[in-house]
Coordinates of N, CA and C in Angstrom, one line a residue:
M1 N 75.6 132.0 79.8 CA 75.5 132.3 78.3 C 76.3 131.4 77.5
G2 N 77.3 130.7 78.2 CA 78.1 129.7 77.4 C 78.9 130.4 76.3
R3 N 79.3 129.7 75.3 CA 80.1 130.2 74.3 C 79.3 130.6 73.0
A4 N 78.1 131.1 73.3 CA 77.1 131.4 72.2 C 77.5 132.6 71.4
Y5 N 78.5 133.3 71.9 CA 78.9 134.6 71.2 C 79.8 134.2 70.0
Q6 N 79.8 135.1 69.0 CA 80.7 134.9 67.9 C 81.7 136.0 67.9
N7 N 83.0 135.6 67.8 CA 84.0 136.6 67.7 C 83.9 137.3 66.3
R8 N 84.5 138.5 66.3 CA 84.5 139.2 65.0 C 85.2 138.3 63.9
K9 N 84.7 138.4 62.7 CA 85.3 137.6 61.6 C 86.4 138.4 60.9
E10 N 86.8 139.6 61.3 CA 87.8 140.3 60.6 C 89.2 139.8 61.0
S11 N 89.4 138.5 61.0 CA 90.7 137.9 61.2 C 91.5 138.1 59.9
M12 N 92.7 137.8 59.9 CA 93.6 138.1 58.7 C 93.0 137.5 57.4
A13 N 92.7 138.4 56.5 CA 92.0 138.0 55.3 C 93.0 137.4 54.3
K14 N 92.5 136.6 53.4 CA 93.4 135.8 52.5 C 93.9 136.6 51.3
T15 N 93.2 137.6 50.9 CA 93.6 138.3 49.7 C 93.8 139.8 50.0
A16 N 94.5 140.5 49.1 CA 94.8 141.9 49.3 C 93.5 142.7 49.3
A17 N 92.6 142.4 48.5 CA 91.3 143.1 48.4 C 90.5 142.9 49.7
A18 N 90.5 141.7 50.2 CA 89.8 141.4 51.5 C 90.5 142.2 52.6
K19 N 91.8 142.2 52.6 CA 92.5 142.9 53.7 C 92.2 144.4 53.7
T20 N 92.1 144.9 52.5 CA 91.8 146.4 52.3 C 90.4 146.7 52.9
K21 N 89.5 145.8 52.7 CA 88.1 145.9 53.3 C 88.1 145.9 54.8
V22 N 88.9 145.0 55.3 CA 89.0 144.8 56.8 C 89.6 146.1 57.4
Y23 N 90.7 146.6 56.7 CA 91.4 147.8 57.2 C 90.4 149.0 57.1
S24 N 89.7 149.1 56.1 CA 88.7 150.2 55.9 C 87.6 150.2 56.9
K25 N 87.1 149.0 57.3 CA 86.1 148.9 58.3 C 86.6 149.3 59.7
Y26 N 87.8 148.9 60.0 CA 88.4 149.3 61.3 C 88.7 150.8 61.3
G27 N 89.2 151.3 60.2 CA 89.5 152.7 60.1 C 88.3 153.6 60.3
R28 N 87.2 153.2 59.7 CA 86.0 153.9 59.8 C 85.4 153.9 61.2
E29 N 85.5 152.7 61.8 CA 85.0 152.6 63.2 C 85.8 153.4 64.2
I30 N 87.2 153.3 64.0 CA 88.1 154.0 64.9 C 87.9 155.5 64.7
Y31 N 87.8 156.0 63.5 CA 87.5 157.4 63.2 C 86.3 157.9 63.9
M32 N 85.2 157.2 63.8 CA 83.9 157.7 64.3 C 84.0 157.7 65.9
C33 N 84.6 156.6 66.4 CA 84.7 156.5 67.9 C 85.5 157.7 68.4
A34 N 86.7 157.9 67.8 CA 87.5 159.0 68.2 C 86.9 160.4 68.1
K35 N 86.2 160.6 67.0 CA 85.5 161.8 66.7 C 84.4 162.1 67.7
Q36 N 83.7 161.1 68.1 CA 82.5 161.3 69.0 C 82.9 161.3 70.5
S37 N 83.9 160.5 70.9 CA 84.2 160.4 72.3 C 85.6 160.7 72.7
G38 N 86.4 161.3 71.8 CA 87.8 161.7 72.2 C 88.9 160.8 71.6
I39 N 90.0 161.5 71.3 CA 91.1 160.7 70.5 C 92.1 160.1 71.5
D40 N 91.9 160.3 72.8 CA 92.9 159.7 73.7 C 92.4 158.3 74.2
P41 N 93.1 157.3 73.8 CA 92.6 155.9 74.2 C 92.6 155.7 75.7
D42 N 93.4 156.5 76.5 CA 93.3 156.3 78.0 C 92.0 156.9 78.5
G43 N 91.5 157.9 77.8 CA 90.2 158.4 78.3 C 89.0 157.9 77.6
N44 N 89.2 157.2 76.5 CA 88.2 156.6 75.7 C 88.4 155.1 75.6
L45 N 87.8 154.4 76.5 CA 88.1 152.9 76.6 C 87.5 152.2 75.4
T46 N 86.5 152.7 74.8 CA 85.9 152.0 73.6 C 86.9 152.1 72.5
L47 N 87.6 153.3 72.3 CA 88.6 153.5 71.3 C 89.8 152.6 71.6
R48 N 90.2 152.5 72.8 CA 91.3 151.6 73.2 C 91.0 150.1 72.8
G49 N 89.8 149.7 73.1 CA 89.4 148.3 72.7 C 89.4 148.1 71.2
L50 N 89.0 149.1 70.5 CA 89.0 149.0 69.0 C 90.4 148.9 68.5
I51 N 91.3 149.8 69.0 CA 92.7 149.7 68.6 C 93.3 148.4 68.9
D52 N 93.0 147.9 70.1 CA 93.6 146.6 70.5 C 93.1 145.5 69.5
R53 N 91.8 145.5 69.2 CA 91.3 144.5 68.3 C 91.9 144.6 66.9
A54 N 92.1 145.9 66.5 CA 92.7 146.1 65.1 C 94.1 145.6 65.1
K55 N 94.9 145.8 66.2 CA 96.2 145.3 66.2 C 96.2 143.8 66.2
K56 N 95.3 143.1 66.9 CA 95.3 141.7 66.9 C 94.9 141.1 65.5
D57 N 94.1 141.9 64.7 CA 93.8 141.5 63.4 C 94.8 142.0 62.4
Q58 N 96.0 142.4 62.9 CA 97.1 142.8 62.1 C 96.8 144.0 61.1
V59 N 96.0 144.9 61.6 CA 95.7 146.2 60.9 C 97.0 147.1 61.1
P60 N 97.6 147.6 60.0 CA 98.8 148.4 60.1 C 98.6 149.6 60.9
A61 N 99.7 150.0 61.6 CA 99.6 151.1 62.5 C 99.3 152.4 61.8
H62 N 99.7 152.5 60.5 CA 99.4 153.8 59.8 C 97.9 153.9 59.5
V63 N 97.2 152.8 59.4 CA 95.7 152.9 59.2 C 95.1 153.4 60.4
I64 N 95.5 152.9 61.6 CA 95.0 153.4 62.9 C 95.3 154.8 63.1
D65 N 96.6 155.2 62.9 CA 97.0 156.6 63.1 C 96.3 157.6 62.2
K66 N 96.1 157.2 61.0 CA 95.4 158.0 60.0 C 93.9 158.3 60.4
A67 N 93.3 157.3 60.9 CA 91.9 157.4 61.4 C 91.8 158.4 62.6
I68 N 92.7 158.2 63.5 CA 92.7 159.1 64.7 C 93.1 160.5 64.3
D69 N 94.1 160.7 63.4 CA 94.5 162.0 63.0 C 93.3 162.7 62.3
K70 N 92.6 162.0 61.5 CA 91.4 162.6 60.8 C 90.4 163.0 61.8
A71 N 90.2 162.3 62.8 CA 89.2 162.6 63.9 C 89.7 163.9 64.6
K72 N 91.0 163.9 64.8 CA 91.6 165.1 65.5 C 91.4 166.4 64.8
G73 N 91.4 166.3 63.5 CA 91.2 167.5 62.6 C 89.8 168.0 62.6
G74 N 88.9 167.1 63.0 CA 87.5 167.5 63.1 C 86.8 167.5 61.8
A75 N 87.5 167.4 60.7 CA 86.9 167.4 59.3 C 86.6 165.9 58.9
G76 N 86.3 165.7 57.6 CA 86.1 164.4 57.1 C 84.6 164.0 57.1
E77 N 84.4 162.8 56.7 CA 83.0 162.3 56.5 C 82.2 162.3 57.8
D78 N 81.0 162.3 57.6 CA 80.0 162.1 58.8 C 79.3 160.8 58.6
F79 N 79.7 159.8 59.3 CA 79.1 158.5 59.2 C 78.1 158.4 60.4
N80 N 77.0 157.7 60.1 CA 76.0 157.5 61.1 C 75.7 156.0 61.2
P81 N 75.4 155.5 62.4 CA 75.1 154.1 62.5 C 73.8 153.8 61.9
A82 N 73.7 152.6 61.3 CA 72.4 152.1 60.8 C 72.3 150.6 61.1
R83 N 71.2 150.2 61.5 CA 71.0 148.7 61.9 C 69.8 148.2 61.1
Y84 N 70.1 147.0 60.5 CA 69.0 146.3 59.7 C 68.8 144.9 60.3
E85 N 67.6 144.5 60.3 CA 67.3 143.2 60.9 C 66.4 142.4 59.9
G86 N 66.5 141.1 60.0 CA 65.7 140.2 59.2 C 65.9 138.8 59.4
F87 N 65.5 138.0 58.4 CA 65.6 136.5 58.5 C 66.4 136.0 57.3
G88 N 67.4 135.3 57.6 CA 68.3 134.8 56.6 C 67.9 133.4 56.2
P89 N 68.8 132.7 55.4 CA 68.6 131.3 55.0 C 68.2 130.4 56.2
G90 N 67.3 129.5 56.0 CA 66.9 128.6 57.0 C 66.1 129.3 58.1
N91 N 65.6 130.5 57.8 CA 64.8 131.3 58.8 C 65.6 131.7 60.0
C92 N 66.9 131.8 59.9 CA 67.7 132.3 61.0 C 67.6 133.8 61.2
M93 N 67.8 134.3 62.4 CA 67.7 135.7 62.6 C 69.0 136.4 62.4
V94 N 69.0 137.6 61.8 CA 70.2 138.3 61.4 C 70.1 139.8 61.8
I95 N 71.2 140.3 62.3 CA 71.3 141.8 62.6 C 72.5 142.3 61.8
V96 N 72.4 143.4 61.1 CA 73.5 143.9 60.3 C 73.7 145.3 60.8
D97 N 74.9 145.6 61.3 CA 75.3 146.9 61.8 C 76.2 147.6 60.8
C98 N 75.8 148.8 60.5 CA 76.6 149.6 59.4 C 77.0 150.9 60.0
L99 N 78.0 151.5 59.3 CA 78.3 152.9 59.4 C 78.2 153.5 58.0
T100 N 77.4 154.5 57.9 CA 77.1 155.0 56.5 C 77.0 156.5 56.4
D101 N 77.4 157.1 55.2 CA 77.2 158.5 55.0 C 76.1 158.7 54.0
N102 N 75.4 157.6 53.6 CA 74.3 157.6 52.7 C 73.3 156.5 53.1
P103 N 72.4 156.7 54.0 CA 71.5 155.7 54.5 C 70.6 155.0 53.4
N104 N 70.2 155.8 52.4 CA 69.4 155.3 51.3 C 70.2 154.2 50.5
R105 N 71.4 154.6 50.2 CA 72.3 153.6 49.4 C 72.5 152.4 50.2
T106 N 72.9 152.5 51.5 CA 73.2 151.4 52.4 C 72.0 150.5 52.5
F107 N 70.8 151.0 52.7 CA 69.6 150.2 52.9 C 69.4 149.4 51.6
G108 N 69.5 150.1 50.4 CA 69.3 149.4 49.2 C 70.3 148.3 49.0
D109 N 71.6 148.5 49.4 CA 72.6 147.5 49.2 C 72.3 146.3 50.1
V110 N 72.0 146.6 51.4 CA 71.7 145.5 52.3 C 70.4 144.7 51.9
R111 N 69.4 145.4 51.5 CA 68.2 144.8 51.1 C 68.4 143.8 49.9
L112 N 69.3 144.2 49.0 CA 69.7 143.4 47.8 C 70.3 142.1 48.3
C113 N 71.1 142.1 49.3 CA 71.7 140.9 49.8 C 70.7 139.9 50.3
F114 N 69.6 140.5 51.0 CA 68.5 139.7 51.5 C 67.7 139.1 50.3
T115 N 67.3 139.9 49.3 CA 66.5 139.5 48.3 C 67.2 138.5 47.3
K116 N 68.5 138.7 47.1 CA 69.2 137.8 46.2 C 69.4 136.4 46.7
T117 N 69.3 136.3 48.0 CA 69.5 135.0 48.7 C 68.1 134.5 49.2
K118 N 67.1 135.0 48.7 CA 65.7 134.6 49.0 C 65.4 134.8 50.5
C119 N 66.0 135.9 51.1 CA 65.8 136.1 52.5 C 64.8 137.3 52.7
K120 N 64.5 137.6 53.9 CA 63.5 138.7 54.2 C 64.0 139.7 55.1
I121 N 64.1 140.9 54.7 CA 64.6 142.0 55.6 C 63.3 142.5 56.4
G122 N 63.5 142.7 57.6 CA 62.4 143.1 58.5 C 62.4 144.6 58.9
T123 N 61.6 144.9 59.8 CA 61.5 146.3 60.4 C 62.4 146.3 61.6
Q124 N 62.7 147.5 62.1 CA 63.5 147.7 63.3 C 62.9 147.0 64.5
G125 N 63.6 146.2 65.2 CA 63.1 145.5 66.3 C 62.5 144.1 66.0
S126 N 62.5 143.7 64.7 CA 61.8 142.5 64.4 C 62.5 141.3 64.9
V127 N 63.9 141.3 65.1 CA 64.6 140.2 65.6 C 65.5 140.6 66.8
S128 N 65.8 141.9 66.9 CA 66.8 142.2 67.9 C 66.3 141.9 69.4
H129 N 65.0 141.8 69.6 CA 64.5 141.5 70.9 C 64.9 140.1 71.3
M130 N 65.3 139.3 70.3 CA 65.8 137.9 70.6 C 67.3 137.8 70.8
F131 N 67.9 138.9 70.9 CA 69.4 139.0 71.2 C 69.6 139.8 72.4
D132 N 70.7 139.5 73.1 CA 71.2 140.3 74.2 C 72.4 141.2 73.7
H133 N 72.3 142.5 73.9 CA 73.4 143.4 73.5 C 74.4 143.5 74.6
C134 N 75.5 142.7 74.5 CA 76.4 142.5 75.6 C 77.8 143.0 75.3
A135 N 78.4 143.5 76.4 CA 79.9 143.7 76.5 C 80.5 142.3 76.9
I136 N 81.5 141.9 76.2 CA 82.2 140.6 76.5 C 83.6 140.9 76.7
L137 N 84.1 140.5 77.9 CA 85.5 140.7 78.2 C 86.0 139.3 78.7
A138 N 87.1 138.8 78.1 CA 87.6 137.5 78.5 C 89.1 137.6 78.6
F139 N 89.6 137.0 79.7 CA 91.1 137.1 80.0 C 91.5 135.8 80.7
K140 N 92.8 135.5 80.6 CA 93.3 134.3 81.2 C 93.3 134.4 82.7
G141 N 92.9 133.4 83.4 CA 92.8 133.5 84.9 C 92.0 132.3 85.4
D142 N 92.0 132.2 86.7 CA 91.2 131.1 87.3 C 90.4 131.5 88.6
D143 N 90.5 132.8 88.9 CA 89.9 133.3 90.1 C 88.7 134.2 89.7
E144 N 87.6 133.5 89.3 CA 86.4 134.2 88.9 C 85.7 135.0 90.1
D145 N 86.0 134.5 91.3 CA 85.4 135.2 92.5 C 86.0 136.5 92.6
A146 N 87.3 136.6 92.4 CA 88.0 137.9 92.5 C 87.5 138.9 91.4
A147 N 87.3 138.3 90.2 CA 86.8 139.2 89.1 C 85.4 139.7 89.4
L148 N 84.6 138.8 89.9 CA 83.2 139.2 90.2 C 83.2 140.2 91.4
E149 N 84.0 140.0 92.4 CA 84.1 141.0 93.5 C 84.5 142.4 93.0
A150 N 85.5 142.4 92.1 CA 86.0 143.7 91.6 C 84.9 144.4 90.8
L151 N 84.1 143.6 90.0 CA 83.1 144.2 89.2 C 81.9 144.7 90.1
M152 N 81.6 143.9 91.1 CA 80.5 144.3 92.1 C 80.9 145.6 92.8
M153 N 82.2 145.6 93.2 CA 82.7 146.8 94.0 C 82.6 148.1 93.1
A154 N 82.7 147.9 91.8 CA 82.6 149.0 90.9 C 81.2 149.3 90.4
D155 N 80.3 148.5 91.0 CA 78.8 148.7 90.7 C 78.5 148.4 89.3
V156 N 79.2 147.3 88.7 CA 78.9 146.9 87.4 C 77.8 145.9 87.4
D157 N 76.9 146.1 86.5 CA 75.7 145.2 86.4 C 76.1 143.9 85.6
V158 N 76.6 142.9 86.2 CA 77.2 141.7 85.5 C 76.0 140.8 85.1
S159 N 76.0 140.4 83.9 CA 74.9 139.5 83.4 C 75.3 138.0 83.7
D160 N 76.6 137.7 83.5 CA 77.1 136.4 83.7 C 78.6 136.4 83.8
I161 N 79.2 135.4 84.4 CA 80.6 135.2 84.4 C 80.9 133.7 84.4
E162 N 81.9 133.3 83.6 CA 82.2 131.9 83.6 C 83.7 131.7 83.5
N163 N 84.1 130.5 84.0 CA 85.5 130.2 84.0 C 85.7 128.8 83.3
E164 N 86.3 128.8 82.1 CA 86.4 127.6 81.4 C 87.8 127.5 80.8
D165 N 88.5 126.4 81.0 CA 89.8 126.2 80.4 C 90.8 127.3 80.7
G166 N 90.8 127.8 81.9 CA 91.7 128.9 82.3 C 91.4 130.3 81.7
L167 N 90.1 130.4 81.2 CA 89.7 131.7 80.6 C 88.4 132.2 81.4
I168 N 88.6 133.4 81.9 CA 87.4 134.0 82.6 C 86.7 134.9 81.6
T169 N 85.4 134.7 81.4 CA 84.6 135.5 80.5 C 83.5 136.2 81.3
V170 N 83.5 137.5 81.1 CA 82.5 138.4 81.7 C 81.5 138.9 80.7
F171 N 80.2 138.8 81.0 CA 79.2 139.3 80.2 C 78.5 140.4 81.0
A172 N 78.3 141.5 80.3 CA 77.6 142.6 81.0 C 76.8 143.4 79.9
P173 N 75.7 144.2 80.3 CA 75.0 145.0 79.3 C 76.0 145.9 78.6
N174 N 75.7 146.1 77.3 CA 76.6 146.9 76.5 C 76.9 148.3 77.1
T175 N 76.0 148.8 77.8 CA 76.2 150.2 78.4 C 77.2 150.1 79.6
E176 N 77.6 148.9 80.0 CA 78.5 148.8 81.2 C 79.9 148.5 80.7
Y177 N 80.1 148.5 79.4 CA 81.4 148.1 78.8 C 82.6 148.9 79.5
A178 N 82.6 150.2 79.4 CA 83.7 151.0 79.9 C 84.0 150.8 81.4
K179 N 82.9 150.7 82.1 CA 83.0 150.6 83.6 C 83.6 149.2 83.9
A180 N 83.1 148.2 83.2 CA 83.6 146.8 83.5 C 85.0 146.6 83.1
K181 N 85.4 147.2 82.0 CA 86.8 147.1 81.6 C 87.8 147.8 82.5
Q182 N 87.3 149.0 83.0 CA 88.2 149.8 83.9 C 88.3 149.0 85.2
A183 N 87.2 148.4 85.7 CA 87.2 147.7 87.0 C 88.2 146.5 86.9
L184 N 88.2 145.8 85.8 CA 89.0 144.6 85.7 C 90.5 145.0 85.5
A185 N 90.7 146.1 84.8 CA 92.1 146.6 84.6 C 92.7 147.1 85.9
E186 N 91.9 147.7 86.8 CA 92.4 148.1 88.1 C 92.6 146.9 89.0
A187 N 91.8 145.9 88.9 CA 91.9 144.7 89.8 C 93.0 143.8 89.5
F188 N 93.3 143.7 88.2 CA 94.3 142.7 87.7 C 95.4 143.4 86.9
E189 N 96.5 143.6 87.6 CA 97.6 144.4 86.9 C 98.1 143.7 85.7
G190 N 98.3 144.4 84.6 CA 98.9 143.8 83.4 C 97.9 142.9 82.7
I191 N 96.6 143.0 82.9 CA 95.6 142.2 82.3 C 95.6 142.4 80.8
E192 N 95.5 141.3 80.1 CA 95.4 141.3 78.6 C 94.1 140.6 78.2
F193 N 93.3 141.2 77.5 CA 92.0 140.7 77.1 C 92.1 139.8 75.9
E194 N 91.6 138.6 76.0 CA 91.5 137.7 74.8 C 90.3 138.1 73.9
V195 N 89.3 138.5 74.6 CA 88.1 139.0 73.9 C 87.7 140.3 74.6
D196 N 87.5 141.3 73.7 CA 87.2 142.7 74.2 C 86.3 143.3 73.2
D197 N 85.0 143.1 73.4 CA 84.0 143.5 72.3 C 82.6 143.7 72.9
I198 N 81.8 144.3 72.0 CA 80.4 144.5 72.3 C 79.7 143.8 71.1
Q199 N 78.8 142.8 71.4 CA 78.2 142.0 70.4 C 76.7 141.8 70.8
F200 N 76.0 141.3 69.8 CA 74.6 140.8 70.0 C 74.7 139.3 70.1
I201 N 74.3 138.8 71.2 CA 74.3 137.4 71.5 C 72.9 136.8 71.4
P202 N 72.7 135.8 70.6 CA 71.4 135.2 70.4 C 70.9 134.5 71.7
Q203 N 69.6 134.6 72.0 CA 69.0 133.9 73.1 C 68.7 132.5 72.8
T204 N 68.5 132.2 71.5 CA 68.2 130.9 71.0 C 69.0 130.7 69.6
T205 N 69.2 129.5 69.2 CA 69.8 129.3 67.9 C 68.8 128.6 66.9
T206 N 69.1 128.7 65.7 CA 68.3 128.1 64.6 C 69.2 127.2 63.7
P207 N 68.9 125.9 63.6 CA 69.7 125.0 62.8 C 69.6 125.4 61.3
V208 N 70.7 125.6 60.6 CA 70.7 125.8 59.2 C 71.3 124.6 58.5
E209 N 70.6 123.9 57.7 CA 71.0 122.6 57.1 C 70.8 122.6 55.6
G210 N 71.4 121.5 55.0 CA 71.2 121.2 53.6 C 71.6 122.4 52.7
D211 N 70.8 122.7 51.7 CA 71.1 123.7 50.7 C 71.2 125.1 51.4
D212 N 70.5 125.2 52.5 CA 70.5 126.5 53.2 C 71.9 126.9 53.7
V213 N 72.8 126.0 53.9 CA 74.2 126.3 54.4 C 74.9 127.0 53.3
E214 N 74.9 126.6 52.1 CA 75.6 127.3 51.0 C 75.0 128.7 50.8
M215 N 73.7 128.7 50.9 CA 73.0 130.0 50.7 C 73.4 131.0 51.8
F216 N 73.5 130.4 53.0 CA 73.8 131.3 54.2 C 75.3 131.8 54.0
E217 N 76.2 131.0 53.6 CA 77.6 131.5 53.4 C 77.6 132.5 52.3
K218 N 76.8 132.4 51.2 CA 76.8 133.4 50.2 C 76.2 134.7 50.7
F219 N 75.2 134.6 51.5 CA 74.5 135.7 52.1 C 75.5 136.5 53.0
L220 N 76.3 135.8 53.8 CA 77.3 136.5 54.7 C 78.4 137.1 53.8
D221 N 78.8 136.4 52.8 CA 79.9 137.0 51.9 C 79.4 138.2 51.3
M222 N 78.2 138.3 50.8 CA 77.6 139.4 50.1 C 77.6 140.6 51.1
L223 N 77.1 140.4 52.3 CA 77.0 141.4 53.3 C 78.4 142.0 53.7
N224 N 79.3 141.0 53.9 CA 80.7 141.5 54.3 C 81.5 142.2 53.2
D225 N 81.0 142.0 52.0 CA 81.7 142.7 50.9 C 81.2 144.2 50.8
L226 N 80.2 144.5 51.5 CA 79.7 145.9 51.5 C 80.6 146.8 52.4
D227 N 81.0 147.9 51.8 CA 81.9 148.8 52.6 C 81.2 149.3 53.9
D228 N 79.9 149.5 53.8 CA 79.2 150.1 54.9 C 78.9 149.2 56.1
V229 N 79.0 147.9 55.8 CA 78.7 146.9 56.8 C 79.9 146.7 57.8
Q230 N 79.7 146.9 59.1 CA 80.7 146.7 60.1 C 80.7 145.3 60.7
N231 N 79.5 144.9 61.1 CA 79.4 143.6 61.7 C 78.0 142.9 61.4
V232 N 78.1 141.6 61.3 CA 76.8 140.8 61.1 C 76.7 139.8 62.2
Y233 N 75.5 139.8 62.9 CA 75.3 138.9 64.0 C 74.1 138.0 63.5
H234 N 74.1 136.8 64.0 CA 73.0 135.9 63.6 C 72.9 134.8 64.7
N235 N 71.8 134.0 64.5 CA 71.7 132.9 65.5 C 71.7 131.6 64.8
A236 N 72.3 131.5 63.6 CA 72.4 130.3 62.8 C 73.3 129.3 63.5
E237 N 72.9 128.1 63.5 CA 73.7 127.0 64.0 C 74.0 126.0 62.8
L238 N 75.2 126.0 62.4 CA 75.6 125.2 61.2 C 76.0 123.8 61.5

């Protein structure tokens, strides 16, 4: 699969307003994960991965703790996942993942981002069949055979494994995330994941050139400014 995956863009934001949006998105995702699958990170590996990513993106501990405490109480908002697909500038393919408490509002907001940048929102499944929904785990090391053996022993359905520049990267179906992470943690004591995520990886890329580049950046900025948008995946090659 090579390096065709995109790491999350919620790296340290430049402004206080942008930081607040990043913190809010992590808080919402942590809250829903803890509420649905348990508040103990040791028993909920997806939650542990979220917390680790949040810490790497310098999300304050009180934001993480507040989200988990809210899930512990069982009260609070009810967010539901919503996924929108379509074609962005230069006819690139786009998937927008959201968590929303008002699907009608969210759909309207996302559709406006498409229409204002002369893009076309599609129906469910219109582009997602051209992406692989993958768990991605990367860690420093050079023994990919040992990693593959550990995964195979745990009966993990590995899609691909690569070793480049001292970094072993494992790709597996998204449904294998917890099992793959547990197998690697047990096989490599003290393992620290450089990448620990579930993403949509494009099977092909679409060149975006000329005036479409500026429009594409505007399109992404508009989507990322929406509170309900958690992640945007695309196959644009700039």
